[in-house]
Coordinates of N, CA, C and O in Angstrom, one line a residue:
X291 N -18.3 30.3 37.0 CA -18.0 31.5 37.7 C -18.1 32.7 36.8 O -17.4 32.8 35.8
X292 N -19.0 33.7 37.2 CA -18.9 35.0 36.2 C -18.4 36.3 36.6 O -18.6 37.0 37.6
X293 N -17.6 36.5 35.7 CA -16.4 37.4 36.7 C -17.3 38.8 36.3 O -18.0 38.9 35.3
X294 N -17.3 39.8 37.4 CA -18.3 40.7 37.2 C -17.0 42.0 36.8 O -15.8 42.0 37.0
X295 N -17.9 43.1 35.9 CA -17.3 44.4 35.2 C -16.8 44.9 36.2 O -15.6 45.2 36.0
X296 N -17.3 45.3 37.4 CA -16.9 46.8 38.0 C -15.4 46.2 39.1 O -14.4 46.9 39.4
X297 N -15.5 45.0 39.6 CA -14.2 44.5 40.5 C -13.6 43.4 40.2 O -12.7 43.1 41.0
X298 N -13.8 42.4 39.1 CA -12.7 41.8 38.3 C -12.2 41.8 37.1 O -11.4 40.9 36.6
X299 N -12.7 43.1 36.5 CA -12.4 43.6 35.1 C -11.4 44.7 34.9 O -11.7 45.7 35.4
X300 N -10.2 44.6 34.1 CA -9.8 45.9 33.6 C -10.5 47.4 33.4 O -10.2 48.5 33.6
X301 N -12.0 46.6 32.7 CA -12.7 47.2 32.3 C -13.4 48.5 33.1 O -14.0 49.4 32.5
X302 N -13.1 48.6 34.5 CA -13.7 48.6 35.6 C -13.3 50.2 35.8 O -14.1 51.1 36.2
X303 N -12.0 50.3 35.4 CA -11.4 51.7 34.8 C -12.2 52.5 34.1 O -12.6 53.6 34.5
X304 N -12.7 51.8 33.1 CA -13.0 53.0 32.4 C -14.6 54.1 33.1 O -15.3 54.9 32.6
X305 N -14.5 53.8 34.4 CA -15.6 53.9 35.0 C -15.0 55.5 35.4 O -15.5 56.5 35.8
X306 N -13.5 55.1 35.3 CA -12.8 56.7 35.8 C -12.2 57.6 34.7 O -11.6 58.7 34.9
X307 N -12.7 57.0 33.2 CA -12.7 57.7 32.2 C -12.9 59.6 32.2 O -12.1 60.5 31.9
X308 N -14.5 59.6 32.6 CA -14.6 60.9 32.5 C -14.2 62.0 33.2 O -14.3 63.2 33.0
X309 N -13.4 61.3 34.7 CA -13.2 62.1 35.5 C -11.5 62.7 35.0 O -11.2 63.9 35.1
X310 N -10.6 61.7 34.6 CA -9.6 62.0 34.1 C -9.7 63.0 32.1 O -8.9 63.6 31.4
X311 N -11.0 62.7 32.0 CA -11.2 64.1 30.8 C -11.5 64.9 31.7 O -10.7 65.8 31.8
X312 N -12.2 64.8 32.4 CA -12.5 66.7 32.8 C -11.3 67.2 33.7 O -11.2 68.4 33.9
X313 N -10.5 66.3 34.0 CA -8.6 67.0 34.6 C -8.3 67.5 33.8 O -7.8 68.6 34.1
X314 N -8.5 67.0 32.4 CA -7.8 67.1 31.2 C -8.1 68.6 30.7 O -7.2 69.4 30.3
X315 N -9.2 68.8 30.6 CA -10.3 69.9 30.0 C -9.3 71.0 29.5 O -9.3 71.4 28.3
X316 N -8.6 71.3 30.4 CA -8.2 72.7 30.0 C -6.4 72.5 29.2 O -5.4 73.3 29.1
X317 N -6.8 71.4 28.8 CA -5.5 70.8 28.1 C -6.1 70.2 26.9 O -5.2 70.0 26.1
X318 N -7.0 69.9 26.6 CA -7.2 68.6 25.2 C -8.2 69.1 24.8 O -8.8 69.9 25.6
X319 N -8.8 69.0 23.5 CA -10.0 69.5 22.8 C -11.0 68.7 23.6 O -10.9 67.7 24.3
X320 N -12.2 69.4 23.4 CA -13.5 69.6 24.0 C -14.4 67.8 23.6 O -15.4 67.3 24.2
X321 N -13.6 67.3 22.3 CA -14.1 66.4 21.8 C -13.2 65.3 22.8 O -13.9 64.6 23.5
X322 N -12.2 65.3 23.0 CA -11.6 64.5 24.3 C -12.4 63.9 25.3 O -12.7 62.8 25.6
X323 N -12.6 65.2 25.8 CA -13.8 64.9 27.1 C -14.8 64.4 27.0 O -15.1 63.5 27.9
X324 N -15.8 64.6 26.0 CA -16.9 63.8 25.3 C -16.4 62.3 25.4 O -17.0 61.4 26.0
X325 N -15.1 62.5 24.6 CA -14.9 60.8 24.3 C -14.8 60.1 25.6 O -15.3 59.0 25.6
X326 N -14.2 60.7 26.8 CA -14.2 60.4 28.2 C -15.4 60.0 28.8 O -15.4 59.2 29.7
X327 N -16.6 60.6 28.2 CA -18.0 60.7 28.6 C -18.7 58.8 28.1 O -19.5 58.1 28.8
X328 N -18.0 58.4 27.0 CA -18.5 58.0 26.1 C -18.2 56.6 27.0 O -19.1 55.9 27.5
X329 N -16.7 56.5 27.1 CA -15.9 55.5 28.1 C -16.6 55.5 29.0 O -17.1 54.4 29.0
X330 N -17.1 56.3 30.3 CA -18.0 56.1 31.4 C -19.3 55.1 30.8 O -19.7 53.9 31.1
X331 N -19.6 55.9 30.3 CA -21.2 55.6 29.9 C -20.9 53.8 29.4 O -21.6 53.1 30.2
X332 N -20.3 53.2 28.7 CA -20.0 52.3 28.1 C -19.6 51.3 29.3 O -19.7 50.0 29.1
X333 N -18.9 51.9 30.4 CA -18.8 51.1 31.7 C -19.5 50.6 32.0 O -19.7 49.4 31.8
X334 N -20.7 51.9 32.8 CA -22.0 52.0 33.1 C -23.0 50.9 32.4 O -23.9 50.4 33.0
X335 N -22.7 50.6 31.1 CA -24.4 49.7 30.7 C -23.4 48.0 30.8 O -23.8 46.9 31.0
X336 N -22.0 48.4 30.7 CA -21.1 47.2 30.9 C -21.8 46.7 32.2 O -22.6 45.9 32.1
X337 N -21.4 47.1 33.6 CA -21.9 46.9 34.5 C -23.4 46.5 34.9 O -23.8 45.7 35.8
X338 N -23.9 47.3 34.2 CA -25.4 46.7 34.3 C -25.9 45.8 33.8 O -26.9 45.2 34.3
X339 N -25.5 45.4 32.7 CA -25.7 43.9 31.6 C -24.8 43.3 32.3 O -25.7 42.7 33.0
X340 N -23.8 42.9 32.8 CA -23.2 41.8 33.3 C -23.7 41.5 34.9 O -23.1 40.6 35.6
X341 N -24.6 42.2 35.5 CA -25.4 42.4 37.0 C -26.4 41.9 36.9 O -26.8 40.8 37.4
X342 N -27.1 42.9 35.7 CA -28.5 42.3 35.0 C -28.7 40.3 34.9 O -29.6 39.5 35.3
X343 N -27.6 40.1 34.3 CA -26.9 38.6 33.3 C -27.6 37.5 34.1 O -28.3 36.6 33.7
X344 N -27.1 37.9 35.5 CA -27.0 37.0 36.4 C -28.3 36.5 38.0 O -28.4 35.7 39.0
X345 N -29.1 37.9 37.3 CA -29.9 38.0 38.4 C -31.2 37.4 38.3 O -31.5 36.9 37.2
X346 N -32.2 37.3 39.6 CA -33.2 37.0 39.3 C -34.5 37.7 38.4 O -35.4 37.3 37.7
X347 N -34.1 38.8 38.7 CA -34.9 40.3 38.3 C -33.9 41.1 37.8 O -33.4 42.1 38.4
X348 N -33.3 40.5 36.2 CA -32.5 41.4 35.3 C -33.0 42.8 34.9 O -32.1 43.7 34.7
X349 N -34.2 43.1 34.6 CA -34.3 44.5 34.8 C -34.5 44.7 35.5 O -34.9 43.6 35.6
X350 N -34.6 45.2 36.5 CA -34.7 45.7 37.5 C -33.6 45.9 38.1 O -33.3 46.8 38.9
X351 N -32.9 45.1 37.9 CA -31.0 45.1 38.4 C -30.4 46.0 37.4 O -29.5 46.9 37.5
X352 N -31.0 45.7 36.5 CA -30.3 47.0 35.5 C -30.7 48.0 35.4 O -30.0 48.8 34.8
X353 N -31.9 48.5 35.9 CA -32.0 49.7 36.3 C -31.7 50.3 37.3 O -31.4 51.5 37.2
X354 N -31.7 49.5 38.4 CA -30.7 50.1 39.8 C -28.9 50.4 39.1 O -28.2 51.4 38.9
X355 N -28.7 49.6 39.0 CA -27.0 49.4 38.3 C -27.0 50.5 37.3 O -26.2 51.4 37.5
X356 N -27.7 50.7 36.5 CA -28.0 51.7 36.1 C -27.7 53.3 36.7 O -26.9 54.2 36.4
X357 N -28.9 53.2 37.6 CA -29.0 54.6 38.3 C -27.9 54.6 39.2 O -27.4 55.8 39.2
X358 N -27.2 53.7 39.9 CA -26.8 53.9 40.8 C -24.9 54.1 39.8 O -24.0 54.7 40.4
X359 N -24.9 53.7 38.9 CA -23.6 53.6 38.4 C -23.1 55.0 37.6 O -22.0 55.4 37.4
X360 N -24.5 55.5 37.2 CA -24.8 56.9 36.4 C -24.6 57.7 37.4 O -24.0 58.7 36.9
X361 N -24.8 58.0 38.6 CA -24.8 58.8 39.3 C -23.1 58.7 40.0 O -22.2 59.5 39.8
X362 N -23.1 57.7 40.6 CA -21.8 57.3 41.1 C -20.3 57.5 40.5 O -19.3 57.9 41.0
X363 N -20.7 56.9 39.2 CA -19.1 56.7 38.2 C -19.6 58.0 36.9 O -18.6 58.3 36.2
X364 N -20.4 58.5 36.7 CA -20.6 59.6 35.7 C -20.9 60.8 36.2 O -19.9 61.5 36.1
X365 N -21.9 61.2 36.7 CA -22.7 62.5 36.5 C -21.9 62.9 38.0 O -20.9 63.6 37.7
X366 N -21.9 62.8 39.1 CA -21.4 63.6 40.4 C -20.1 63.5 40.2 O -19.5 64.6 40.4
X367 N -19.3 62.6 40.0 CA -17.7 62.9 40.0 C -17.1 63.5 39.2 O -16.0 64.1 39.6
X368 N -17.7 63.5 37.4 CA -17.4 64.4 36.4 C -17.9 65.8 36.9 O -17.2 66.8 36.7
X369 N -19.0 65.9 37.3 CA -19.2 67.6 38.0 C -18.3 67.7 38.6 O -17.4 68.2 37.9
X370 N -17.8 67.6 39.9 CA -17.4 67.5 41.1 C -15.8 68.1 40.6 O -15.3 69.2 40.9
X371 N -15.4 67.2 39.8 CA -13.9 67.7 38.7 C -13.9 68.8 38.0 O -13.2 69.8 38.2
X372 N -14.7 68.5 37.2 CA -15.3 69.8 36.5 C -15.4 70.9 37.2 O -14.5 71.7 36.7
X373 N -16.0 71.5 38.0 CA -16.1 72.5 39.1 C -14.7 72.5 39.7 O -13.8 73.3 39.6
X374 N -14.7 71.8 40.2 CA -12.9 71.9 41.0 C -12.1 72.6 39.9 O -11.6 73.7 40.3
X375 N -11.8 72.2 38.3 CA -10.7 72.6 37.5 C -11.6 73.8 36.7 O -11.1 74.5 35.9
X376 N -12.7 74.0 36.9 CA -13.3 74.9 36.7 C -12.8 76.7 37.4 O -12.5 77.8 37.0
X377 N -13.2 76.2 38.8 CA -12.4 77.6 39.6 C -11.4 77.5 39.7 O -11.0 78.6 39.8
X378 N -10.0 76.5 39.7 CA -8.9 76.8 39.5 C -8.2 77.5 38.8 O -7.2 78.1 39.0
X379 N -9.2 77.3 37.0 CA -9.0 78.1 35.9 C -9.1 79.5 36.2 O -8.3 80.4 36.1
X380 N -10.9 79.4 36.8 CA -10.8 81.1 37.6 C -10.0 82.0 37.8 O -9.8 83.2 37.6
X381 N -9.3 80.8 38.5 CA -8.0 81.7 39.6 C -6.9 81.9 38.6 O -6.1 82.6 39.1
X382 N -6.5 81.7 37.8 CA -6.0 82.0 37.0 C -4.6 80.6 37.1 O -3.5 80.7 36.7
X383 N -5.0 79.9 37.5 CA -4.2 78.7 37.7 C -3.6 78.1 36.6 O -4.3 78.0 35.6
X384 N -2.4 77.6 36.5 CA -1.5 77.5 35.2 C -2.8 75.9 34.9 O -3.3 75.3 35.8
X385 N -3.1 75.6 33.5 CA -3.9 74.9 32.9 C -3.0 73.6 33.4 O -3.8 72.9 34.0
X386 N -1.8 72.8 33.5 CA -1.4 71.8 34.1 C -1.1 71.7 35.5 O -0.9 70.7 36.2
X387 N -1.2 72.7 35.9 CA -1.7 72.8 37.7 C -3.1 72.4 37.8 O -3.3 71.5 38.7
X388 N -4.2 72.8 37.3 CA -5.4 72.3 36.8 C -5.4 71.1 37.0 O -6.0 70.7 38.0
X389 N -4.5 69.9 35.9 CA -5.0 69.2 35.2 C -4.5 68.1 36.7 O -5.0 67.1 37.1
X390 N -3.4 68.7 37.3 CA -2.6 67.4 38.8 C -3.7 67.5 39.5 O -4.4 66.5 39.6
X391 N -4.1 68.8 40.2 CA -5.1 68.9 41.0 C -6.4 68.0 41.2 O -6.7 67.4 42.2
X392 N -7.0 68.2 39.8 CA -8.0 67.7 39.3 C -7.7 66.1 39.3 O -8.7 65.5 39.7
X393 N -6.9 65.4 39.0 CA -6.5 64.0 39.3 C -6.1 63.7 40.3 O -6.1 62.5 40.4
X394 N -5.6 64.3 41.2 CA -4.8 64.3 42.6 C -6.2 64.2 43.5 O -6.2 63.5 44.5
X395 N -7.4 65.0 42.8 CA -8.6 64.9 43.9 C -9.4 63.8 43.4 O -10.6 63.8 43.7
X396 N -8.9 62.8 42.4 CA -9.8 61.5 42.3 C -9.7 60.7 43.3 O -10.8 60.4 43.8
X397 N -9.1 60.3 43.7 CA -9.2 59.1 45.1 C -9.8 59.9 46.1 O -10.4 59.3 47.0
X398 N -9.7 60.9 46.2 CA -10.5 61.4 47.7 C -11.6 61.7 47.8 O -12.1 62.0 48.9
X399 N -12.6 61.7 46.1 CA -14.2 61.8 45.9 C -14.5 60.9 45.7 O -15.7 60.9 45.6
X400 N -14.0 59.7 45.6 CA -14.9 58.3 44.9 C -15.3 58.2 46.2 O -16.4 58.7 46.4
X401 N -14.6 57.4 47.7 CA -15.4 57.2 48.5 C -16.9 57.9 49.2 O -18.0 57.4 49.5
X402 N -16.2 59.5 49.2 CA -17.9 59.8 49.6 C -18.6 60.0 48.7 O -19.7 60.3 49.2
X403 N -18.6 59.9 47.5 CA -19.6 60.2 46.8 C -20.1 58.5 46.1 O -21.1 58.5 45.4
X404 N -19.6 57.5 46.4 CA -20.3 55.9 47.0 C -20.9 55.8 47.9 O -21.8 54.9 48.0
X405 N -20.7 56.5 48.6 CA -21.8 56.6 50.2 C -22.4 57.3 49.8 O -23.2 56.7 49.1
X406 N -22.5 58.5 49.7 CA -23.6 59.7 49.4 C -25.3 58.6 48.4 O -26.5 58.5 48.6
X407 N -24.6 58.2 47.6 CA -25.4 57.7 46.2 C -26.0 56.3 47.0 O -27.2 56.1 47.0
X408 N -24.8 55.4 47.6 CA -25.3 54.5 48.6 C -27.0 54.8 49.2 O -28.1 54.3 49.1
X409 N -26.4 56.0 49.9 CA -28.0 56.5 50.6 C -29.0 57.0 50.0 O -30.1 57.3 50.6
X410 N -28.6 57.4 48.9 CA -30.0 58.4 48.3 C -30.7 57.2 47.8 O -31.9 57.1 47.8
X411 N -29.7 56.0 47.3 CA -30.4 54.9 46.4 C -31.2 54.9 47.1 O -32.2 55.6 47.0
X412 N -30.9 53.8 48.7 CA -32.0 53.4 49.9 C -32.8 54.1 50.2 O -33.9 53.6 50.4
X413 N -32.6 55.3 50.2 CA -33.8 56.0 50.8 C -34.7 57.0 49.9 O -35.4 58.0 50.2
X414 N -34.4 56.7 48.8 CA -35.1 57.7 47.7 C -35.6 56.8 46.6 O -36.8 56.7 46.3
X415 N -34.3 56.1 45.9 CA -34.6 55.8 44.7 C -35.2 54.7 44.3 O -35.9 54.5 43.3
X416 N -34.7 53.7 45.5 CA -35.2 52.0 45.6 C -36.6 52.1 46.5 O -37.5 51.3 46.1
X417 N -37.0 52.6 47.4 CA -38.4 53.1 47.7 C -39.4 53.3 47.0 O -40.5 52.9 46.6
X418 N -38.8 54.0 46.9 CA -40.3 55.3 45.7 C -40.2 55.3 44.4 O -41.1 55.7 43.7
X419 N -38.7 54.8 43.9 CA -39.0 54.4 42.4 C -38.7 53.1 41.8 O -39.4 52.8 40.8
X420 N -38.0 52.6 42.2 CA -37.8 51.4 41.8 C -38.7 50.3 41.9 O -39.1 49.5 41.1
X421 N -39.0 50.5 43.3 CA -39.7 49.2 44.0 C -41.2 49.6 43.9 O -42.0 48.9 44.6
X422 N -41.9 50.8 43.0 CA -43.4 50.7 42.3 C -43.2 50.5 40.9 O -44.3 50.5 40.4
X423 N -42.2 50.3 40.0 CA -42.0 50.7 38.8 C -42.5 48.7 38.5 O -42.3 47.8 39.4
X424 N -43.2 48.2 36.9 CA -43.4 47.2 37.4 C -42.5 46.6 36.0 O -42.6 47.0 34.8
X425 N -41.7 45.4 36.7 CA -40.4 45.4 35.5 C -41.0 43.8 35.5 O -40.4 42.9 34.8

């Protein structure tokens, strides 16, 4: 039985690494967040090597797992925070008012933005790029 990274692993967390740095942002050095970046990213090829492991067409699973885990658990939800504790700073918002907010809105972005990525995969990414690319 191979227990997979993203739903039987501790590990599975650190996929919420960056989003909990960019809460952080306006509280911890700039190198913090990076390191937050570092933890996603390290999810990300975690999940794809252990997807990859098991498939028939290991690249190609790693590159979907890939795209879809980079977009999903890094680059839209760390924006998404980012921008959020970004204009709150704006507003002149005390920097740990920032930092609840910005954590307070992690459970309520992960679902649509799994769907969101869900469909772009299907109808953009696995179409037109995946499924001519020759692995």
């Amino acid at each position: 039985y191979q227990r997979r990274v993203r739903g039987d692993t501790p590990v599975r967390y650190m996929g919420y690494a960056n989003e909990v740095g960019e809460a952080f942002r306006h509280l911890v050095h700039r190198n913090v967040v990076r390191f937050s970046y570092l933890l996603s990213g390290g999810y990300v090829v975690a999940d794809a090597t252990s997807k990859a492991r098991v498939s028939d067409v290991p690249v190609r699973t790693f590159a979907d797992v890939l795209v879809w885990q980079g977009l999903a658990s890094v680059l839209i939800p760390g924006l998404t925070i980012n921008r959020l504790c970004w204009a709150l700073g704006r507003a002149k918002v005390r920097p740990a008012v920032v930092t609840g907010v910005g954590l307070a809105a992690i459970p309520f972005i992960i679902k649509p933005i799994d769907t969101a990525v869900d469909e772009g995969m299907e109808r953009v990414v696995r179409p037109y790029i995946l499924d001519h690319v020759k692995f």
